[in-house]
PDB file of C-alpha atoms in Angstrom:
ATOM      1  CA  SER A  27       0.080   0.027  -0.026  1.00  0.00           C
ATOM      2  CA  ALA A  28       1.029   3.608  -0.404  1.00  0.00           C
ATOM      3  CA  VAL A  29       3.127   5.279   2.261  1.00  0.00           C
ATOM      4  CA  ILE A  30       1.412   8.311   3.663  1.00  0.00           C
ATOM      5  CA  SER A  31       3.042  10.947   5.770  1.00  0.00           C
ATOM      6  CA  GLN A  32       1.675  14.103   7.418  1.00  0.00           C
ATOM      7  CA  LYS A  33       3.045  17.145   8.782  1.00  0.00           C
ATOM      8  CA  PRO A  34       2.871  18.404  11.555  1.00  0.00           C
ATOM      9  CA  SER A  35       2.271  15.217  13.596  1.00  0.00           C
ATOM     10  CA  ARG A  36       0.985  17.267  16.455  1.00  0.00           C
ATOM     11  CA  ASP A  37       0.560  21.040  17.400  1.00  0.00           C
ATOM     12  CA  ILE A  38      -0.851  23.220  20.067  1.00  0.00           C
ATOM     13  CA  CYS A  39      -2.389  26.340  18.816  1.00  0.00           C
ATOM     14  CA  GLN A  40      -4.156  29.474  20.143  1.00  0.00           C
ATOM     15  CA  ARG A  41      -7.862  30.176  19.302  1.00  0.00           C
ATOM     16  CA  GLY A  42      -8.359  32.396  16.304  1.00  0.00           C
ATOM     17  CA  THR A  43      -5.262  31.094  14.519  1.00  0.00           C
ATOM     18  CA  SER A  44      -5.075  28.825  11.423  1.00  0.00           C
ATOM     19  CA  LEU A  45      -3.038  25.704  11.045  1.00  0.00           C
ATOM     20  CA  THR A  46      -2.202  24.039   7.621  1.00  0.00           C
ATOM     21  CA  ILE A  47      -1.820  20.237   7.760  1.00  0.00           C
ATOM     22  CA  GLN A  48       0.032  18.561   4.866  1.00  0.00           C
ATOM     23  CA  CYS A  49      -0.455  15.133   3.384  1.00  0.00           C
ATOM     24  CA  GLN A  50       2.128  13.514   1.147  1.00  0.00           C
ATOM     25  CA  VAL A  51       1.762  10.166  -0.612  1.00  0.00           C
ATOM     26  CA  ASP A  52       4.702   8.229  -2.271  1.00  0.00           C
ATOM     27  CA  SER A  53       2.669   7.340  -5.223  1.00  0.00           C
ATOM     28  CA  GLN A  54       0.024   8.942  -7.404  1.00  0.00           C
ATOM     29  CA  VAL A  55      -3.524   8.424  -6.271  1.00  0.00           C
ATOM     30  CA  THR A  56      -6.654   9.720  -7.635  1.00  0.00           C
ATOM     31  CA  MET A  57      -8.826   9.726  -4.450  1.00  0.00           C
ATOM     32  CA  MET A  58      -7.656  11.558  -1.164  1.00  0.00           C
ATOM     33  CA  PHE A  59      -9.783  12.229   1.792  1.00  0.00           C
ATOM     34  CA  TRP A  60      -9.560  14.305   4.846  1.00  0.00           C
ATOM     35  CA  TYR A  61     -11.257  12.996   8.205  1.00  0.00           C
ATOM     36  CA  ARG A  62     -11.701  14.261  11.658  1.00  0.00           C
ATOM     37  CA  GLN A  63     -11.542  12.115  14.890  1.00  0.00           C
ATOM     38  CA  GLN A  64     -12.808  14.056  17.845  1.00  0.00           C
ATOM     39  CA  PRO A  65     -11.659  12.802  21.327  1.00  0.00           C
ATOM     40  CA  GLY A  66     -13.204   9.324  22.014  1.00  0.00           C
ATOM     41  CA  GLN A  67     -15.036   9.400  18.718  1.00  0.00           C
ATOM     42  CA  SER A  68     -15.078   7.641  15.599  1.00  0.00           C
ATOM     43  CA  LEU A  69     -13.960   9.194  12.049  1.00  0.00           C
ATOM     44  CA  THR A  70     -16.030  11.758  10.358  1.00  0.00           C
ATOM     45  CA  LEU A  71     -15.271  12.556   6.661  1.00  0.00           C
ATOM     46  CA  ILE A  72     -14.676  16.249   6.085  1.00  0.00           C
ATOM     47  CA  ALA A  73     -14.099  16.368   2.371  1.00  0.00           C
ATOM     48  CA  THR A  74     -12.899  14.477  -0.633  1.00  0.00           C
ATOM     49  CA  ALA A  75      -9.820  16.281  -2.200  1.00  0.00           C
ATOM     50  CA  ASN A  76     -10.155  16.351  -5.881  1.00  0.00           C
ATOM     51  CA  GLN A  77      -7.180  17.043  -7.937  1.00  0.00           C
ATOM     52  CA  GLY A  78      -7.501  20.370 -10.209  1.00  0.00           C
ATOM     53  CA  SER A  79     -10.876  21.157  -8.811  1.00  0.00           C
ATOM     54  CA  GLU A  80     -12.587  22.333  -5.527  1.00  0.00           C
ATOM     55  CA  ALA A  81     -12.793  19.793  -2.732  1.00  0.00           C
ATOM     56  CA  THR A  82     -16.331  18.173  -2.048  1.00  0.00           C
ATOM     57  CA  TYR A  83     -17.395  18.815   1.528  1.00  0.00           C
ATOM     58  CA  GLU A  84     -19.667  16.754   3.566  1.00  0.00           C
ATOM     59  CA  SER A  85     -22.527  18.153   5.393  1.00  0.00           C
ATOM     60  CA  GLY A  86     -21.471  20.269   8.319  1.00  0.00           C
ATOM     61  CA  PHE A  87     -18.207  21.190   6.834  1.00  0.00           C
ATOM     62  CA  VAL A  88     -17.545  24.344   4.763  1.00  0.00           C
ATOM     63  CA  ILE A  89     -14.763  25.642   2.624  1.00  0.00           C
ATOM     64  CA  ASP A  90     -14.304  28.842   4.540  1.00  0.00           C
ATOM     65  CA  LYS A  91     -13.531  26.797   7.839  1.00  0.00           C
ATOM     66  CA  PHE A  92     -11.497  23.942   6.190  1.00  0.00           C
ATOM     67  CA  PRO A  93     -10.053  25.168   2.984  1.00  0.00           C
ATOM     68  CA  ILE A  94      -8.335  22.188   0.963  1.00  0.00           C
ATOM     69  CA  SER A  95      -5.799  22.179  -1.779  1.00  0.00           C
ATOM     70  CA  ARG A  96      -4.821  19.444  -4.150  1.00  0.00           C
ATOM     71  CA  PRO A  97      -2.244  20.582  -6.487  1.00  0.00           C
ATOM     72  CA  ASN A  98      -1.239  17.265  -7.832  1.00  0.00           C
ATOM     73  CA  LEU A  99      -1.824  13.378  -7.295  1.00  0.00           C
ATOM     74  CA  THR A 100       0.712  12.942  -4.460  1.00  0.00           C
ATOM     75  CA  PHE A 101      -0.068  15.953  -2.201  1.00  0.00           C
ATOM     76  CA  SER A 102      -2.842  17.747  -0.285  1.00  0.00           C
ATOM     77  CA  THR A 103      -3.273  20.393   2.377  1.00  0.00           C
ATOM     78  CA  LEU A 104      -6.142  20.861   4.917  1.00  0.00           C
ATOM     79  CA  THR A 105      -6.310  24.242   6.652  1.00  0.00           C
ATOM     80  CA  VAL A 106      -8.225  24.646   9.930  1.00  0.00           C
ATOM     81  CA  SER A 107      -9.140  28.307   9.960  1.00  0.00           C
ATOM     82  CA  ASN A 108     -10.063  30.643  12.948  1.00  0.00           C
ATOM     83  CA  MET A 109      -9.742  27.887  15.382  1.00  0.00           C
ATOM     84  CA  SER A 110     -11.534  27.258  18.479  1.00  0.00           C
ATOM     85  CA  PRO A 111     -11.243  24.676  21.289  1.00  0.00           C
ATOM     86  CA  GLU A 112     -13.929  22.533  19.569  1.00  0.00           C
ATOM     87  CA  ASP A 113     -11.343  22.140  16.661  1.00  0.00           C
ATOM     88  CA  SER A 114      -9.230  19.932  19.014  1.00  0.00           C
ATOM     89  CA  SER A 115      -9.127  16.519  17.259  1.00  0.00           C
ATOM     90  CA  ILE A 116      -6.997  14.269  15.293  1.00  0.00           C
ATOM     91  CA  TYR A 117      -6.979  15.098  11.560  1.00  0.00           C
ATOM     92  CA  LEU A 118      -6.257  12.259   9.145  1.00  0.00           C
ATOM     93  CA  CYS A 119      -5.809  12.067   5.436  1.00  0.00           C
ATOM     94  CA  SER A 120      -6.471   8.837   3.616  1.00  0.00           C
ATOM     95  CA  VAL A 121      -5.950   7.616  -0.087  1.00  0.00           C
ATOM     96  CA  GLU A 122      -7.839   5.177  -1.966  1.00  0.00           C
ATOM     97  CA  GLU A 123      -5.964   2.180  -3.507  1.00  0.00           C
ATOM     98  CA  VAL A 124      -7.612  -0.815  -5.176  1.00  0.00           C
ATOM     99  CA  GLN A 125     -10.826   0.163  -3.646  1.00  0.00           C
ATOM    100  CA  THR A 126      -9.549   0.317  -0.013  1.00  0.00           C
ATOM    101  CA  GLN A 127      -8.675   3.304   2.003  1.00  0.00           C
ATOM    102  CA  TYR A 128      -5.304   3.618   3.822  1.00  0.00           C
ATOM    103  CA  PHE A 129      -4.841   6.347   6.333  1.00  0.00           C
ATOM    104  CA  GLY A 130      -1.868   8.569   7.258  1.00  0.00           C
ATOM    105  CA  PRO A 131      -0.512   8.678  10.774  1.00  0.00           C
ATOM    106  CA  GLY A 132      -2.660  11.691  11.582  1.00  0.00           C
ATOM    107  CA  THR A 133      -2.058  15.213  13.098  1.00  0.00           C
ATOM    108  CA  ARG A 134      -3.141  15.664  16.701  1.00  0.00           C
ATOM    109  CA  LEU A 135      -4.306  19.373  17.230  1.00  0.00           C
ATOM    110  CA  LEU A 136      -5.055  20.920  20.461  1.00  0.00           C
ATOM    111  CA  VAL A 137      -6.522  24.541  20.489  1.00  0.00           C
ATOM    112  CA  LEU A 138      -6.336  26.523  23.737  1.00  0.00           C
TER     113      LEU A 138
ATOM    114  CA  GLN B  20     -28.049   9.205   6.172  1.00  0.00           C
ATOM    115  CA  LYS B  21     -25.758   6.343   5.929  1.00  0.00           C
ATOM    116  CA  GLU B  22     -25.353   4.857   9.314  1.00  0.00           C
ATOM    117  CA  VAL B  23     -22.997   2.080  10.638  1.00  0.00           C
ATOM    118  CA  GLU B  24     -23.716   0.688  14.118  1.00  0.00           C
ATOM    119  CA  GLN B  25     -21.416  -1.374  16.131  1.00  0.00           C
ATOM    120  CA  ASN B  26     -22.089  -3.474  19.244  1.00  0.00           C
ATOM    121  CA  SER B  27     -21.157  -1.424  22.197  1.00  0.00           C
ATOM    122  CA  GLY B  28     -18.135  -2.293  24.148  1.00  0.00           C
ATOM    123  CA  PRO B  29     -15.871  -2.544  25.884  1.00  0.00           C
ATOM    124  CA  LEU B  30     -15.463  -6.194  25.081  1.00  0.00           C
ATOM    125  CA  SER B  31     -13.088  -8.182  27.512  1.00  0.00           C
ATOM    126  CA  VAL B  32     -11.849 -11.641  26.497  1.00  0.00           C
ATOM    127  CA  PRO B  33      -9.319 -13.907  28.020  1.00  0.00           C
ATOM    128  CA  GLU B  34      -6.198 -14.648  26.050  1.00  0.00           C
ATOM    129  CA  GLY B  35      -6.719 -17.442  23.654  1.00  0.00           C
ATOM    130  CA  ALA B  36     -10.533 -16.812  23.352  1.00  0.00           C
ATOM    131  CA  ILE B  37     -12.566 -15.872  20.454  1.00  0.00           C
ATOM    132  CA  ALA B  38     -13.521 -12.085  20.281  1.00  0.00           C
ATOM    133  CA  SER B  39     -16.753 -11.486  18.242  1.00  0.00           C
ATOM    134  CA  LEU B  40     -17.398  -7.924  16.831  1.00  0.00           C
ATOM    135  CA  ASN B  41     -20.717  -7.074  15.028  1.00  0.00           C
ATOM    136  CA  CYS B  42     -21.696  -4.295  12.847  1.00  0.00           C
ATOM    137  CA  THR B  43     -24.938  -3.282  10.922  1.00  0.00           C
ATOM    138  CA  TYR B  44     -25.359  -0.719   8.250  1.00  0.00           C
ATOM    139  CA  SER B  45     -28.349   1.131   7.049  1.00  0.00           C
ATOM    140  CA  ASP B  46     -27.354   1.720   3.310  1.00  0.00           C
ATOM    141  CA  ARG B  47     -28.352  -1.109   1.089  1.00  0.00           C
ATOM    142  CA  GLY B  48     -26.111   0.503  -1.664  1.00  0.00           C
ATOM    143  CA  SER B  49     -23.055  -0.137   0.355  1.00  0.00           C
ATOM    144  CA  GLN B  50     -20.728  -2.301  -1.732  1.00  0.00           C
ATOM    145  CA  SER B  51     -17.826  -3.328   0.489  1.00  0.00           C
ATOM    146  CA  PHE B  52     -16.980  -3.482   4.127  1.00  0.00           C
ATOM    147  CA  PHE B  53     -13.847  -2.935   6.090  1.00  0.00           C
ATOM    148  CA  TRP B  54     -12.464  -3.705   9.555  1.00  0.00           C
ATOM    149  CA  TYR B  55      -9.839  -1.283  10.968  1.00  0.00           C
ATOM    150  CA  ARG B  56      -7.849  -1.607  14.105  1.00  0.00           C
ATOM    151  CA  GLN B  57      -6.894   1.554  15.918  1.00  0.00           C
ATOM    152  CA  TYR B  58      -4.362   1.357  18.772  1.00  0.00           C
ATOM    153  CA  SER B  59      -4.688   4.243  21.290  1.00  0.00           C
ATOM    154  CA  GLY B  60      -2.856   7.354  19.850  1.00  0.00           C
ATOM    155  CA  LYS B  61      -2.434   5.667  16.417  1.00  0.00           C
ATOM    156  CA  SER B  62      -4.352   5.970  13.066  1.00  0.00           C
ATOM    157  CA  PRO B  63      -6.569   3.167  11.877  1.00  0.00           C
ATOM    158  CA  GLU B  64      -4.982   0.249  10.306  1.00  0.00           C
ATOM    159  CA  LEU B  65      -6.695  -1.956   7.834  1.00  0.00           C
ATOM    160  CA  ILE B  66      -7.291  -5.582   9.091  1.00  0.00           C
ATOM    161  CA  MET B  67      -9.641  -6.933   6.318  1.00  0.00           C
ATOM    162  CA  PHE B  68     -12.178  -6.077   3.676  1.00  0.00           C
ATOM    163  CA  ILE B  69     -15.091  -8.140   2.440  1.00  0.00           C
ATOM    164  CA  TYR B  70     -17.218  -7.764  -0.585  1.00  0.00           C
ATOM    165  CA  SER B  71     -19.281 -10.859  -1.042  1.00  0.00           C
ATOM    166  CA  ASN B  72     -21.660 -12.740   1.225  1.00  0.00           C
ATOM    167  CA  GLY B  73     -20.188 -15.375   3.360  1.00  0.00           C
ATOM    168  CA  ASP B  74     -16.906 -15.872   5.280  1.00  0.00           C
ATOM    169  CA  LYS B  75     -13.387 -14.394   4.592  1.00  0.00           C
ATOM    170  CA  GLU B  76     -10.477 -15.709   6.541  1.00  0.00           C
ATOM    171  CA  ASP B  77      -7.105 -14.125   7.063  1.00  0.00           C
ATOM    172  CA  GLY B  78      -4.984 -15.730   9.666  1.00  0.00           C
ATOM    173  CA  ARG B  79      -6.767 -15.388  12.870  1.00  0.00           C
ATOM    174  CA  PHE B  80      -9.310 -13.147  11.795  1.00  0.00           C
ATOM    175  CA  THR B  81     -12.516 -14.020   9.768  1.00  0.00           C
ATOM    176  CA  ALA B  82     -14.858 -11.446   8.484  1.00  0.00           C
ATOM    177  CA  GLN B  83     -18.527 -12.455   7.723  1.00  0.00           C
ATOM    178  CA  LEU B  84     -20.963 -10.575   5.387  1.00  0.00           C
ATOM    179  CA  ASN B  85     -24.741 -11.023   5.117  1.00  0.00           C
ATOM    180  CA  LYS B  86     -26.062  -8.412   2.649  1.00  0.00           C
ATOM    181  CA  ALA B  87     -29.667  -9.486   3.276  1.00  0.00           C
ATOM    182  CA  SER B  88     -29.422  -8.765   6.994  1.00  0.00           C
ATOM    183  CA  GLN B  89     -27.078  -5.845   6.421  1.00  0.00           C
ATOM    184  CA  TYR B  90     -24.686  -7.470   8.882  1.00  0.00           C
ATOM    185  CA  VAL B  91     -20.888  -7.693   9.095  1.00  0.00           C
ATOM    186  CA  SER B  92     -18.859  -9.414  11.666  1.00  0.00           C
ATOM    187  CA  LEU B  93     -15.305  -9.961  12.761  1.00  0.00           C
ATOM    188  CA  LEU B  94     -14.191 -12.829  14.683  1.00  0.00           C
ATOM    189  CA  ILE B  95     -10.611 -12.810  16.259  1.00  0.00           C
ATOM    190  CA  ARG B  96      -9.398 -16.447  17.054  1.00  0.00           C
ATOM    191  CA  ASP B  97      -6.809 -17.183  19.759  1.00  0.00           C
ATOM    192  CA  SER B  98      -7.040 -13.605  20.982  1.00  0.00           C
ATOM    193  CA  GLN B  99      -3.699 -12.089  22.077  1.00  0.00           C
ATOM    194  CA  PRO B 100      -2.899  -9.237  24.267  1.00  0.00           C
ATOM    195  CA  SER B 101      -1.587  -7.407  21.192  1.00  0.00           C
ATOM    196  CA  ASP B 102      -5.093  -7.570  19.867  1.00  0.00           C
ATOM    197  CA  SER B 103      -6.305  -5.089  22.533  1.00  0.00           C
ATOM    198  CA  ALA B 104      -7.422  -2.209  20.575  1.00  0.00           C
ATOM    199  CA  THR B 105     -10.561  -0.254  19.214  1.00  0.00           C
ATOM    200  CA  TYR B 106     -11.861  -2.073  15.940  1.00  0.00           C
ATOM    201  CA  LEU B 107     -13.717   0.153  13.547  1.00  0.00           C
ATOM    202  CA  CYS B 108     -16.336  -1.161  10.947  1.00  0.00           C
ATOM    203  CA  ALA B 109     -16.799   0.939   7.807  1.00  0.00           C
ATOM    204  CA  ALA B 110     -19.205   0.720   4.915  1.00  0.00           C
ATOM    205  CA  ARG B 111     -18.119   2.006   1.335  1.00  0.00           C
ATOM    206  CA  SER B 112     -20.802   3.292  -0.812  1.00  0.00           C
ATOM    207  CA  ASN B 113     -20.542   3.682  -4.686  1.00  0.00           C
ATOM    208  CA  ASP B 114     -19.206   7.261  -4.264  1.00  0.00           C
ATOM    209  CA  TYR B 115     -16.105   5.660  -2.705  1.00  0.00           C
ATOM    210  CA  LYS B 116     -16.801   7.347   0.719  1.00  0.00           C
ATOM    211  CA  LEU B 117     -16.516   5.350   4.016  1.00  0.00           C
ATOM    212  CA  SER B 118     -19.061   5.615   6.778  1.00  0.00           C
ATOM    213  CA  PHE B 119     -17.562   4.423  10.079  1.00  0.00           C
ATOM    214  CA  GLY B 120     -19.172   2.941  13.105  1.00  0.00           C
ATOM    215  CA  ALA B 121     -18.254   4.215  16.721  1.00  0.00           C
ATOM    216  CA  GLY B 122     -15.881   1.377  17.386  1.00  0.00           C
ATOM    217  CA  THR B 123     -15.657  -1.459  19.673  1.00  0.00           C
ATOM    218  CA  THR B 124     -12.814  -1.420  22.252  1.00  0.00           C
ATOM    219  CA  VAL B 125     -11.435  -4.844  22.858  1.00  0.00           C
ATOM    220  CA  THR B 126      -9.254  -5.824  25.741  1.00  0.00           C
ATOM    221  CA  VAL B 127      -7.392  -9.270  25.930  1.00  0.00           C
ATOM    222  CA  ARG B 128      -6.869 -10.346  29.389  1.00  0.00           C
ATOM    223  CA  ALA B 129      -3.599 -12.269  29.824  1.00  0.00           C
TER     224      ALA B 129
END
C-alpha cells in the first residue's frame, strides 16, 4: 500500500489562528480524503480532495473553515481556520488504492 | 443518512478466546465493508475487507458478511494481548466514501 506522511504530527495552537496540515503520498493516487476524529469518537469525513478542482465537502463542513488544496496526485493540504477549542481533534488524510482506503499517521491538534 | 452501528463495548476476553465483533449498516447500496484496528494514539490500520456474502478468513481473523441482513462481523480467534485495540467497522458506498461505526474497544486479558 501507499506510504502516507502528514505534517505536523501534532501542534498546540491558540484560538483564532489557523493551521495547515500537509499530506504527502509516495505514489500517485486519484482519491484523497480528509477525516476528523474528535476525542473518544469515530472518524468523520470532512471532504474529498479532488485534483485540479475544488474539494467536495460533507454536510456540516464548509470551505471557509476547512480550505483544502490538491495541487497534484501526491499531495494535499487541509487548513483549519479561525480555530476554537472545539477543533481539537486528530485530523487524518487517507488515500484510496484498489478500492480500499489507507490512512496517514494523523495530526493531533489541541486548541487552547 | 448512511449509518453504521457496532455492538457497544468494551469487550473483554481472556487470552486464547474468540472475540466477536458485530456491525450493521443502513445503506443497502453499500458495496464493500472494512475492519480497521486502531491502537490508542495511532491511526486506523486495515485488517480486512469483504465484498461478497459469506466468510473470509485471514490468519486469526474471519470477516462475515450477510447483505440480506445488512450485517458484518469480525471474529478474532486465539486472541492475544496485542489484539487489544479499538476496532472500527466501515461501509463503502458507490461514491467511494466510507461511513464508520463508533468502534468497539477490545481488551484481551492475559
